mmCIF file of C-alpha atoms in Angstrom:
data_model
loop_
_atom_site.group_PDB
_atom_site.id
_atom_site.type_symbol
_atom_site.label_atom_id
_atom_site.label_comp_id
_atom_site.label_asym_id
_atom_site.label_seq_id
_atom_site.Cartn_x
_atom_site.Cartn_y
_atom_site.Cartn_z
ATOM 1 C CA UNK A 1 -28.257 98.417 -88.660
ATOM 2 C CA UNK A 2 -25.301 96.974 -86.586
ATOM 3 C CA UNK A 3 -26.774 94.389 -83.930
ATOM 4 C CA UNK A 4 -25.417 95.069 -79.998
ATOM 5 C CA UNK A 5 -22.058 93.815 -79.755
ATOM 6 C CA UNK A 6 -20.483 90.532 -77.945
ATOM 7 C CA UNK A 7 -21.441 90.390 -74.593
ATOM 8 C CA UNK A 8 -18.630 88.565 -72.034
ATOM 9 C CA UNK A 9 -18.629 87.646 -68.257
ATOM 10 C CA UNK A 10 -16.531 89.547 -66.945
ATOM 11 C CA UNK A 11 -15.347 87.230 -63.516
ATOM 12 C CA UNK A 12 -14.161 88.749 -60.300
ATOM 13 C CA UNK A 13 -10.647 90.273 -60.837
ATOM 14 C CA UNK A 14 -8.008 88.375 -58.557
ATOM 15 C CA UNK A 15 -5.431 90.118 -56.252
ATOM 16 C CA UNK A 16 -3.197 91.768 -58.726
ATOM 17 C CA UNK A 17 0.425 90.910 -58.289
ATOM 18 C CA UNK A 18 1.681 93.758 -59.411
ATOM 19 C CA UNK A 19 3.876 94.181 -56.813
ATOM 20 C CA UNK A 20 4.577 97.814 -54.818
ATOM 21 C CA UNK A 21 7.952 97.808 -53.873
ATOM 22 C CA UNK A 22 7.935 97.102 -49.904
ATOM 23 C CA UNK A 23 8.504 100.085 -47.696
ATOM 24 C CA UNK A 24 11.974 100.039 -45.547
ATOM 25 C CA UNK A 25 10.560 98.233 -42.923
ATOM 26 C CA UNK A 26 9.600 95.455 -45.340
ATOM 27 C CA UNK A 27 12.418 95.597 -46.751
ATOM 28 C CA UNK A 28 14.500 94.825 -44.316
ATOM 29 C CA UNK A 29 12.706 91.795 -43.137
ATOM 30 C CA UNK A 30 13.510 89.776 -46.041
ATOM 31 C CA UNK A 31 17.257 88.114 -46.015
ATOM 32 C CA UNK A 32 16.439 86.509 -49.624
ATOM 33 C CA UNK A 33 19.937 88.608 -51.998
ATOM 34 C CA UNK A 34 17.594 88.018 -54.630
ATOM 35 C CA UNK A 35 14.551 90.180 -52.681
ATOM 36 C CA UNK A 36 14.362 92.868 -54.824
ATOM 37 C CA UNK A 37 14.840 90.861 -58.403
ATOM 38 C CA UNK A 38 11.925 88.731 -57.046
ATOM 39 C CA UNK A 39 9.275 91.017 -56.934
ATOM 40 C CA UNK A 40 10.139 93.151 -60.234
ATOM 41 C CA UNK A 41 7.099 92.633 -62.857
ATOM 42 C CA UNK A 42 7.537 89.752 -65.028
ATOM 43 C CA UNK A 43 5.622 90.835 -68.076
ATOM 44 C CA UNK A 44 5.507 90.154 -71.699
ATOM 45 C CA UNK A 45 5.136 93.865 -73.352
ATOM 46 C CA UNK A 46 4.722 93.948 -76.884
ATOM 47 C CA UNK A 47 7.035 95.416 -78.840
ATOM 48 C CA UNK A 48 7.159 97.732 -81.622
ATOM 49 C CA UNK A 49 7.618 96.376 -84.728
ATOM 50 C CA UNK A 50 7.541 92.794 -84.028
ATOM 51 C CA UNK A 51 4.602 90.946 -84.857
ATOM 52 C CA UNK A 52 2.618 88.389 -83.108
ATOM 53 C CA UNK A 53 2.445 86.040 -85.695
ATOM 54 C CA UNK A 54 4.240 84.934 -89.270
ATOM 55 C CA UNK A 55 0.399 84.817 -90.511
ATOM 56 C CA UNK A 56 -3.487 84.359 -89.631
ATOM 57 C CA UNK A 57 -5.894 81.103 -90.245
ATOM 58 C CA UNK A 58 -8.768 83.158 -91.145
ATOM 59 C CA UNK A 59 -11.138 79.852 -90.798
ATOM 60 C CA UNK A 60 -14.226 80.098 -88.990
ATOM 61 C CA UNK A 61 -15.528 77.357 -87.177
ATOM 62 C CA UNK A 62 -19.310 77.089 -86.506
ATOM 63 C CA UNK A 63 -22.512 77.991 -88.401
ATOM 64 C CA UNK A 64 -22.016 81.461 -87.687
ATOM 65 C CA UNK A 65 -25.296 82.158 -86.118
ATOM 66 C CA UNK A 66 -24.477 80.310 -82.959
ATOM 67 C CA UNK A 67 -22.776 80.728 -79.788
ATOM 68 C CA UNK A 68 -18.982 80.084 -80.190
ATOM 69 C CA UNK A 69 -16.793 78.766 -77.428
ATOM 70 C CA UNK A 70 -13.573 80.776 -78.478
ATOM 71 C CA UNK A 71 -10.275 81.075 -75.709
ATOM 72 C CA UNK A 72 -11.396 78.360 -73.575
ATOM 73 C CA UNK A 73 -15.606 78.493 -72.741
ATOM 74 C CA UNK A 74 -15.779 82.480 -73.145
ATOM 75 C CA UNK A 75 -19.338 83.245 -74.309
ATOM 76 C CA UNK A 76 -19.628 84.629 -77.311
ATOM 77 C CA UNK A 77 -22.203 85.635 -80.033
ATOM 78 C CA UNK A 78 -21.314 86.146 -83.477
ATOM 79 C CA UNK A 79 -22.361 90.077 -84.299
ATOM 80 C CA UNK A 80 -22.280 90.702 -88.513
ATOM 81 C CA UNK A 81 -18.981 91.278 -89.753
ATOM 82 C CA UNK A 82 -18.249 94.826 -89.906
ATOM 83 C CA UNK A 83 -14.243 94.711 -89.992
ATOM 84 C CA UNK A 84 -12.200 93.907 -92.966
ATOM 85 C CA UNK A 85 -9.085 91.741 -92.404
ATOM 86 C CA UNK A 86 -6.731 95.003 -92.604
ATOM 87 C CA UNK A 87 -9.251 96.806 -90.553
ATOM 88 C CA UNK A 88 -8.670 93.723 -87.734
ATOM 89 C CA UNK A 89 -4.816 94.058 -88.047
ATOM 90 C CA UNK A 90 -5.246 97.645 -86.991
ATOM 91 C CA UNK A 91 -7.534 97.072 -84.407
ATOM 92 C CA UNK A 92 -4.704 94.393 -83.091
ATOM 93 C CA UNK A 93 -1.857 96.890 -83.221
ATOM 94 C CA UNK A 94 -3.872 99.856 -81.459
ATOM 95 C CA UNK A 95 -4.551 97.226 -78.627
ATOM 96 C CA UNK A 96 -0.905 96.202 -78.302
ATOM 97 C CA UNK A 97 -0.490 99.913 -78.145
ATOM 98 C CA UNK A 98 -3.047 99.631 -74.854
ATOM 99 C CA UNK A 99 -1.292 96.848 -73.623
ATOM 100 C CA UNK A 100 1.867 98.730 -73.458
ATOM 101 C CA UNK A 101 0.143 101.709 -71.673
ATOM 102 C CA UNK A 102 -1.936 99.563 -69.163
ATOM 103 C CA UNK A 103 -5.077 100.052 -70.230
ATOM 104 C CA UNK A 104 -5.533 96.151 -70.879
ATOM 105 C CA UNK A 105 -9.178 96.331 -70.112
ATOM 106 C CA UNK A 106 -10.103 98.305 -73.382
ATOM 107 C CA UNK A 107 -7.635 96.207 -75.510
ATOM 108 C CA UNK A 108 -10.054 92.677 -74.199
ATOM 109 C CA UNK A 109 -12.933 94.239 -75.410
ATOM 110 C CA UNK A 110 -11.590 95.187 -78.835
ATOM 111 C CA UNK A 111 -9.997 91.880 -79.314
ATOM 112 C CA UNK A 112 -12.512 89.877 -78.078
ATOM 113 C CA UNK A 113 -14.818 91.625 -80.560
ATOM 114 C CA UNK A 114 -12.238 90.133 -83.304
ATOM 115 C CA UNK A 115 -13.001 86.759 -81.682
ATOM 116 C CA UNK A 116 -16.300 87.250 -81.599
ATOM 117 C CA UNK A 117 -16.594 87.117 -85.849
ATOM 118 C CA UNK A 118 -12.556 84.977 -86.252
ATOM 119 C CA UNK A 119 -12.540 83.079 -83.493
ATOM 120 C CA UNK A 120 -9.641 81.522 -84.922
ATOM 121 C CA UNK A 121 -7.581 84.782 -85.374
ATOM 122 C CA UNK A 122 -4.452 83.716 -84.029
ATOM 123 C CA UNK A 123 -2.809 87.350 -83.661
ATOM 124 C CA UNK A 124 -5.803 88.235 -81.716
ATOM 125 C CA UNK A 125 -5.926 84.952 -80.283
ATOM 126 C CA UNK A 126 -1.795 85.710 -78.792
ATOM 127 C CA UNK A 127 -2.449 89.259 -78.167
ATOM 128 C CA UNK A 128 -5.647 88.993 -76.097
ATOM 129 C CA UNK A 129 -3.871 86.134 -73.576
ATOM 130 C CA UNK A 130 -0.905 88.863 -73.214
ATOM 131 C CA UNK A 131 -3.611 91.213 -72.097
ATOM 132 C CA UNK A 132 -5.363 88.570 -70.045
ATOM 133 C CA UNK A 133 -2.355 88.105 -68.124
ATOM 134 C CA UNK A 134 -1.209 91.587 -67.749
ATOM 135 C CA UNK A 135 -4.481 92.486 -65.881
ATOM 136 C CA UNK A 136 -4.264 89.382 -63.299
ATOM 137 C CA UNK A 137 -6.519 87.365 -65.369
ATOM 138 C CA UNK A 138 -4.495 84.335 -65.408
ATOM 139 C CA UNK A 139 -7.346 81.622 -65.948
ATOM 140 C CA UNK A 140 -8.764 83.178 -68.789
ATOM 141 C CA UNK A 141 -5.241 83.654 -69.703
ATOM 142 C CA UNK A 142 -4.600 80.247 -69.812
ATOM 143 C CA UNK A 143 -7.466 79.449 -71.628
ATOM 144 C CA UNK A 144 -6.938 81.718 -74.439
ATOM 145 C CA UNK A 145 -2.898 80.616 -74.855
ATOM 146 C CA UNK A 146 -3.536 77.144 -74.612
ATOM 147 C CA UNK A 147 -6.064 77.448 -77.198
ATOM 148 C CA UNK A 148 -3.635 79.637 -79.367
ATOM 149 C CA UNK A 149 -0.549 77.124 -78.298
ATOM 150 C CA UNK A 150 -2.738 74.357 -80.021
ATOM 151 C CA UNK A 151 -2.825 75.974 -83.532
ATOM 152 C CA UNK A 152 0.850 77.732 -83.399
ATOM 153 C CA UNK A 153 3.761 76.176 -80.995
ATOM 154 C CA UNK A 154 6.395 77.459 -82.611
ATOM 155 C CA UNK A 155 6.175 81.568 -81.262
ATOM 156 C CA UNK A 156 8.656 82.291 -78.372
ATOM 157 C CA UNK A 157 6.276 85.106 -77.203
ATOM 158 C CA UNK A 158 3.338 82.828 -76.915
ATOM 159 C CA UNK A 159 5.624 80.471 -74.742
ATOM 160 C CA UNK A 160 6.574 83.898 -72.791
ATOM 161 C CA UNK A 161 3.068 84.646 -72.179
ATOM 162 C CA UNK A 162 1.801 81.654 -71.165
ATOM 163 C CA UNK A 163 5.331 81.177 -68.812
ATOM 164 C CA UNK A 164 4.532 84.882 -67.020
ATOM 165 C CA UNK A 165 1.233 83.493 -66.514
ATOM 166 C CA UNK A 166 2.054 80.173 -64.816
ATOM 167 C CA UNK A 167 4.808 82.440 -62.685
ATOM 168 C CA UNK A 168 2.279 84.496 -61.509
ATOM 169 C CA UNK A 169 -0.164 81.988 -60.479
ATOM 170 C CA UNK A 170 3.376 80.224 -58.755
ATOM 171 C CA UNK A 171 3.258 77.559 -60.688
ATOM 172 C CA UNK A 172 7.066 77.135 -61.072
ATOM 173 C CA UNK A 173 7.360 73.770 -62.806
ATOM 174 C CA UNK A 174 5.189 74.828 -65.737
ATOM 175 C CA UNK A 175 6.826 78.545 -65.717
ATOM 176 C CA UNK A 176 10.169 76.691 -66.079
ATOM 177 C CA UNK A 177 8.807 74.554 -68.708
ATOM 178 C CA UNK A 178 7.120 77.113 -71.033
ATOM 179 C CA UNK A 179 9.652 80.281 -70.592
ATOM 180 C CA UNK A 180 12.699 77.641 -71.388
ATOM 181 C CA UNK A 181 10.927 76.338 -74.608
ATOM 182 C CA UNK A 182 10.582 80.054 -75.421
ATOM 183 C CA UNK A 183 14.310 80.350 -74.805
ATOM 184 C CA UNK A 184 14.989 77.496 -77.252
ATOM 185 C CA UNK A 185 12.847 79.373 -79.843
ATOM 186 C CA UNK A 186 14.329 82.505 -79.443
ATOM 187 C CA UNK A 187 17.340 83.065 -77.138
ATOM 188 C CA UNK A 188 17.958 86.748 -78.298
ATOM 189 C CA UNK A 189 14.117 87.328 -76.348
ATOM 190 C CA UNK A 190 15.450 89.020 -73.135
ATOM 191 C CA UNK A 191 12.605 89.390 -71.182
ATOM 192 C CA UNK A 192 12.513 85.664 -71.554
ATOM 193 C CA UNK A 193 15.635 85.282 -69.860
ATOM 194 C CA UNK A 194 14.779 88.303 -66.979
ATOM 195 C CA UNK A 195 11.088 86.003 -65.816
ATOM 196 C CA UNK A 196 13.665 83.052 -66.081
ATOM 197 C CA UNK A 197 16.097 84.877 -63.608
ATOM 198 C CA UNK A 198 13.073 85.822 -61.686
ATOM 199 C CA UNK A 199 11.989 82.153 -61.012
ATOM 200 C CA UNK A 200 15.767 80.890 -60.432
ATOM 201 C CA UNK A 201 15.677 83.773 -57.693
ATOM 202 C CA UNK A 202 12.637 81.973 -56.242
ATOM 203 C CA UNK A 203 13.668 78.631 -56.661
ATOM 204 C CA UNK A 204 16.881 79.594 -54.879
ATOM 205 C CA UNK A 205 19.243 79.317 -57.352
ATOM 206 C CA UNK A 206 20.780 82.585 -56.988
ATOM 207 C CA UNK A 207 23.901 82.431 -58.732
ATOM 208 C CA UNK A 208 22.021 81.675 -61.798
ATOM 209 C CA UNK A 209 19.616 83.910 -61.704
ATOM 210 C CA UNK A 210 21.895 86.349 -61.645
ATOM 211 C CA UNK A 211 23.637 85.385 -64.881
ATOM 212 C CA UNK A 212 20.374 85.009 -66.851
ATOM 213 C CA UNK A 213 19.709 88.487 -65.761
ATOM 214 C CA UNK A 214 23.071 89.854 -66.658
ATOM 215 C CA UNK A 215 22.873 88.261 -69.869
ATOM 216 C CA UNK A 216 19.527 89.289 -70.267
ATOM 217 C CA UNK A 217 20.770 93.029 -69.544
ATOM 218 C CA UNK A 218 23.955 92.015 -72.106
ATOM 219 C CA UNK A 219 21.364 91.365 -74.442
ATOM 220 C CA UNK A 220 18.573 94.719 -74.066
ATOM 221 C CA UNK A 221 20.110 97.655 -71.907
ATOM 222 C CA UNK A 222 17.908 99.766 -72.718
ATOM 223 C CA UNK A 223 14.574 97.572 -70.874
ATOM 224 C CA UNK A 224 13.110 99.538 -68.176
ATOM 225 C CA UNK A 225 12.410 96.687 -65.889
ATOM 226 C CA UNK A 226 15.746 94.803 -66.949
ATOM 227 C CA UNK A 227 17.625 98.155 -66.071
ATOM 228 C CA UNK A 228 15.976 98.178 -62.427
ATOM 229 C CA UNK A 229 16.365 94.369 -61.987
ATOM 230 C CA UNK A 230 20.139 95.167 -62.597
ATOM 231 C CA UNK A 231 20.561 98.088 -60.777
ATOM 232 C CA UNK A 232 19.558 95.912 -57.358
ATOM 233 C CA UNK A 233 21.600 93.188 -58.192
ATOM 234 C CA UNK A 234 24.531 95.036 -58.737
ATOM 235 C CA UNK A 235 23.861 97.209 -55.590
ATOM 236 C CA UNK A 236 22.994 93.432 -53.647
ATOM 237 C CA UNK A 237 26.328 92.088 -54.983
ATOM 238 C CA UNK A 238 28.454 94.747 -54.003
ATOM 239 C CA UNK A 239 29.075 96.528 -57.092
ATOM 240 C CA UNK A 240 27.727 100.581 -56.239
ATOM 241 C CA UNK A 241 29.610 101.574 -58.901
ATOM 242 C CA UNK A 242 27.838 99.944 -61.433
ATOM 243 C CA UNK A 243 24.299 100.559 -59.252
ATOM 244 C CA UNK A 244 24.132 104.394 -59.029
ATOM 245 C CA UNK A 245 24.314 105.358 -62.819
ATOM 246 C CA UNK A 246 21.199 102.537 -63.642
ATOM 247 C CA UNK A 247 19.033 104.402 -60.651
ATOM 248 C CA UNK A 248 19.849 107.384 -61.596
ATOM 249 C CA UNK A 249 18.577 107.066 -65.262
ATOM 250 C CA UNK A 250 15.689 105.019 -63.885
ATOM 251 C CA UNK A 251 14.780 107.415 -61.193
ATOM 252 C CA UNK A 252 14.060 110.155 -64.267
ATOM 253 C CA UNK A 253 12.318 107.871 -67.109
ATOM 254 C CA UNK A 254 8.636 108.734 -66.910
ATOM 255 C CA UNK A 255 8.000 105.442 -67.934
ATOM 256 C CA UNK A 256 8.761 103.249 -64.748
ATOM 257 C CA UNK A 257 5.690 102.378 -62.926
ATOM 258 C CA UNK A 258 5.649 104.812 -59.926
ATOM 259 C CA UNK A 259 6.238 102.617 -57.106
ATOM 260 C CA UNK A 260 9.671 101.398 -59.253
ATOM 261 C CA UNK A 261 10.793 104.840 -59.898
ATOM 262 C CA UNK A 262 10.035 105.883 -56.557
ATOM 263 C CA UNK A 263 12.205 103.253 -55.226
ATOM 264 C CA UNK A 264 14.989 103.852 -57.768
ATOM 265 C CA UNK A 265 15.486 107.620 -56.656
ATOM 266 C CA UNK A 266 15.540 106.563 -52.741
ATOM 267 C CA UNK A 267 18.353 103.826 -53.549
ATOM 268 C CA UNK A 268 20.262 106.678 -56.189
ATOM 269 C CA UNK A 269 20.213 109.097 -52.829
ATOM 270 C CA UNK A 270 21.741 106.173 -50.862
ATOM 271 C CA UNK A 271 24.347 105.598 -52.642
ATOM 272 C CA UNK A 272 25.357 109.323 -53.450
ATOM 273 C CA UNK A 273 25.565 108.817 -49.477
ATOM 274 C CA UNK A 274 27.784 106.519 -49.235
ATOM 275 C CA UNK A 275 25.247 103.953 -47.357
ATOM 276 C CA UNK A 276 26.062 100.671 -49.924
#
């Protein structure tokens, strides 16, 4: 008979930044040309068909009948093994699927169930800080990448991760530190270089912030969030021409978070207007 599963504290949820676009009024308060890149969603979303990791350390560390401290003083209790090692890789590509979707809650407790019997199940490891940091759990984000970072420092989406984290938390000098290293490891990543654009825009260093993100565009086109980033700074620069196809595309993919979407059919109405 299967024994009750892991059991994890589950700590207060901090303000999500997850940022609605401001209303008019709002908008029009803030001089910063950058405004709108700033608050776009810097996010690592996994994506199809790219794996987390070249390979898994399948060593466990521990008796195995004690409490394991796994990403960074979570409590955990080994359960018996129920999962075989293909059974785990499926249970880590159904909760990248979550990720992707938003419902990063479920994909914790399925990875953190992995932990529970691997707890040094690197893809797990990587894919459980993503969802850690999606869902405004940034210390237990940190906990779980730095743990990961220790075993594997050579994955450009673990740098990502753990770079959207300290940028969320506005920890700029560690953000610059981690999403460049993840540049050097992969400079095809673009949503590398879009958080990079978004914490040049904060530092103030507008003009490059807006060539990351146009190479960053250059490089995926087709990146929701890139797209809408790109759209503004065209429309911010001057350049309506190039704004009102991106917004109008944006404003009908069912895929932009509301509040984005929302925002991209008001501008697309604008500038059919003539009000640039």
């Amino acid at each position: 008979m299967r024994t009750s599963r892991t059991s994890y504290p589950m700590p207060v949820k901090p303000a999500s930044i997850r940022c609605r676009f401001p209303s008019r009024t709002e908008a029009e308060s803030i001089s910063s040309p950058m405004r709108r890149i700033d608050i776009i969603l810097f996010q690592y979303t996994p994506r199809p068909g790219i794996r987390t990791i070249r390979g898994a350390d399948e060593g466990r560390t521990g008796n195995g009948d004690t409490g394991i401290s796994t990403a960074g003083n979570v409590d955990c209790r080994i359960v018996p093994s129920y999962l075989d090692p293909m059974e785990f890789q499926q249970v880590i590509r159904d909760s990248e699927t979550l990720i992707r979707t938003g419902e990063y809650d479920e994909a914790i407790r399925s990875l953190t169930e992995i932990l529970a019997e691997e707890p040094e199940n690197l893809p797990a490891l990587l894919t459980v800080g993503i969802a850690y940091t999606e869902s405004g759990r940034n210390e237990e984000a940190l906990r779980a990448l730095r743990y990961y970072l220790e075993r594997e420092k050579e994955n450009d989406l673990a740098w990502e991760a753990i770079g959207c984290t300290y940028l969320r938390m506005d920890r700029r000098a560690e953000a610059e530190v981690a999403l460049e290293t993840a540049r050097e490891l992969n400079p095809a990543n673009a949503a590398v270089l879009r958080n990079l654009s978004i914490l040049m825009g904060r530092l103030g260093r507008h003009g490059k912030a807006y060539n990351l993100l146009r190479e960053s565009y250059e490089l995926d086109s087709q990146d929701r969030l890139t797209m809408y980033a790109m759209a503004c700074a065209y429309r911010q620069s001057g350049k309506p021409e190039k704004a009102a196809p991106l917004f109008e595309s944006l404003r009908k993919n069912e895929h932009l978070p509301d509040d984005l979407r929302r925002d991209a059919a008001m501008q697309s109405i604008e500038l059919t207007l003539g009000w640039f």
